[in-house]
PDB file of C-alpha atoms in Angstrom:
ATOM      1  CA  UNK A   1     166.715  44.486 131.747  1.00 69.00           C
ATOM      2  CA  UNK A   2     166.121  41.048 130.689  1.00 77.00           C
ATOM      3  CA  UNK A   3     162.322  41.764 129.765  1.00 78.00           C
ATOM      4  CA  UNK A   4     163.739  44.693 127.067  1.00 80.00           C
ATOM      5  CA  UNK A   5     166.282  41.972 125.153  1.00 80.00           C
ATOM      6  CA  UNK A   6     163.678  39.724 124.830  1.00 81.00           C
ATOM      7  CA  UNK A   7     161.220  42.584 123.488  1.00 80.00           C
ATOM      8  CA  UNK A   8     164.649  43.706 121.257  1.00 80.00           C
ATOM      9  CA  UNK A   9     164.445  39.768 120.279  1.00 78.00           C
ATOM     10  CA  UNK A  10     161.470  39.530 119.290  1.00 79.00           C
ATOM     11  CA  UNK A  11     161.252  42.860 117.274  1.00 79.00           C
ATOM     12  CA  UNK A  12     164.641  41.901 115.107  1.00 78.00           C
ATOM     13  CA  UNK A  13     162.537  38.338 114.974  1.00 81.00           C
ATOM     14  CA  UNK A  14     159.320  40.255 113.531  1.00 82.00           C
ATOM     15  CA  UNK A  15     161.720  42.499 111.176  1.00 81.00           C
ATOM     16  CA  UNK A  16     163.377  39.589 109.560  1.00 82.00           C
ATOM     17  CA  UNK A  17     160.142  37.944 109.054  1.00 86.00           C
ATOM     18  CA  UNK A  18     158.801  40.828 107.233  1.00 89.00           C
ATOM     19  CA  UNK A  19     161.895  40.910 105.122  1.00 90.00           C
ATOM     20  CA  UNK A  20     161.858  37.300 104.520  1.00 91.00           C
ATOM     21  CA  UNK A  21     157.701  37.940 103.146  1.00 92.00           C
ATOM     22  CA  UNK A  22     159.162  40.990 101.538  1.00 94.00           C
ATOM     23  CA  UNK A  23     161.384  39.297  99.440  1.00 95.00           C
ATOM     24  CA  UNK A  24     159.227  36.343  98.719  1.00 95.00           C
ATOM     25  CA  UNK A  25     156.467  38.283  97.384  1.00 96.00           C
ATOM     26  CA  UNK A  26     159.234  40.214  95.179  1.00 97.00           C
ATOM     27  CA  UNK A  27     160.509  37.102  93.895  1.00 97.00           C
ATOM     28  CA  UNK A  28     156.916  35.973  92.726  1.00 97.00           C
ATOM     29  CA  UNK A  29     156.097  39.167  91.405  1.00 98.00           C
ATOM     30  CA  UNK A  30     159.541  38.786  89.162  1.00 98.00           C
ATOM     31  CA  UNK A  31     158.849  35.157  87.999  1.00 97.00           C
ATOM     32  CA  UNK A  32     154.977  36.192  87.467  1.00 97.00           C
ATOM     33  CA  UNK A  33     155.757  38.888  85.157  1.00 98.00           C
ATOM     34  CA  UNK A  34     159.167  36.946  83.165  1.00 97.00           C
ATOM     35  CA  UNK A  35     156.123  34.127  82.615  1.00 96.00           C
ATOM     36  CA  UNK A  36     154.092  36.142  81.425  1.00 96.00           C
ATOM     37  CA  UNK A  37     156.473  38.016  79.303  1.00 96.00           C
ATOM     38  CA  UNK A  38     157.671  34.608  77.866  1.00 96.00           C
ATOM     39  CA  UNK A  39     153.858  33.578  77.356  1.00 95.00           C
ATOM     40  CA  UNK A  40     153.414  36.345  75.938  1.00 92.00           C
ATOM     41  CA  UNK A  41     156.194  36.570  73.465  1.00 92.00           C
ATOM     42  CA  UNK A  42     155.962  33.317  72.233  1.00 93.00           C
ATOM     43  CA  UNK A  43     151.730  33.679  71.694  1.00 93.00           C
ATOM     44  CA  UNK A  44     152.868  36.662  69.686  1.00 92.00           C
ATOM     45  CA  UNK A  45     155.457  34.573  67.308  1.00 93.00           C
ATOM     46  CA  UNK A  46     152.358  31.537  66.683  1.00 93.00           C
ATOM     47  CA  UNK A  47     149.889  34.403  66.164  1.00 91.00           C
ATOM     48  CA  UNK A  48     152.311  35.885  63.186  1.00 92.00           C
ATOM     49  CA  UNK A  49     152.884  32.686  61.871  1.00 92.00           C
ATOM     50  CA  UNK A  50     149.661  31.613  61.427  1.00 93.00           C
ATOM     51  CA  UNK A  51     148.293  35.229  60.241  1.00 91.00           C
ATOM     52  CA  UNK A  52     151.378  34.831  57.610  1.00 83.00           C
TER      53      UNK A  52
END
């Protein structure tokens, strides 16, 4: 009984770690997308200014 409960806690902790990792990766991806789009927007504006 005691062992089973310990196993359950371990599984729960593993799940929590996985979701934390997933959240970290997701936020990193979102941040990089935002960063790339901002950089792209600025370069595009600069490019248009240079052409004109």
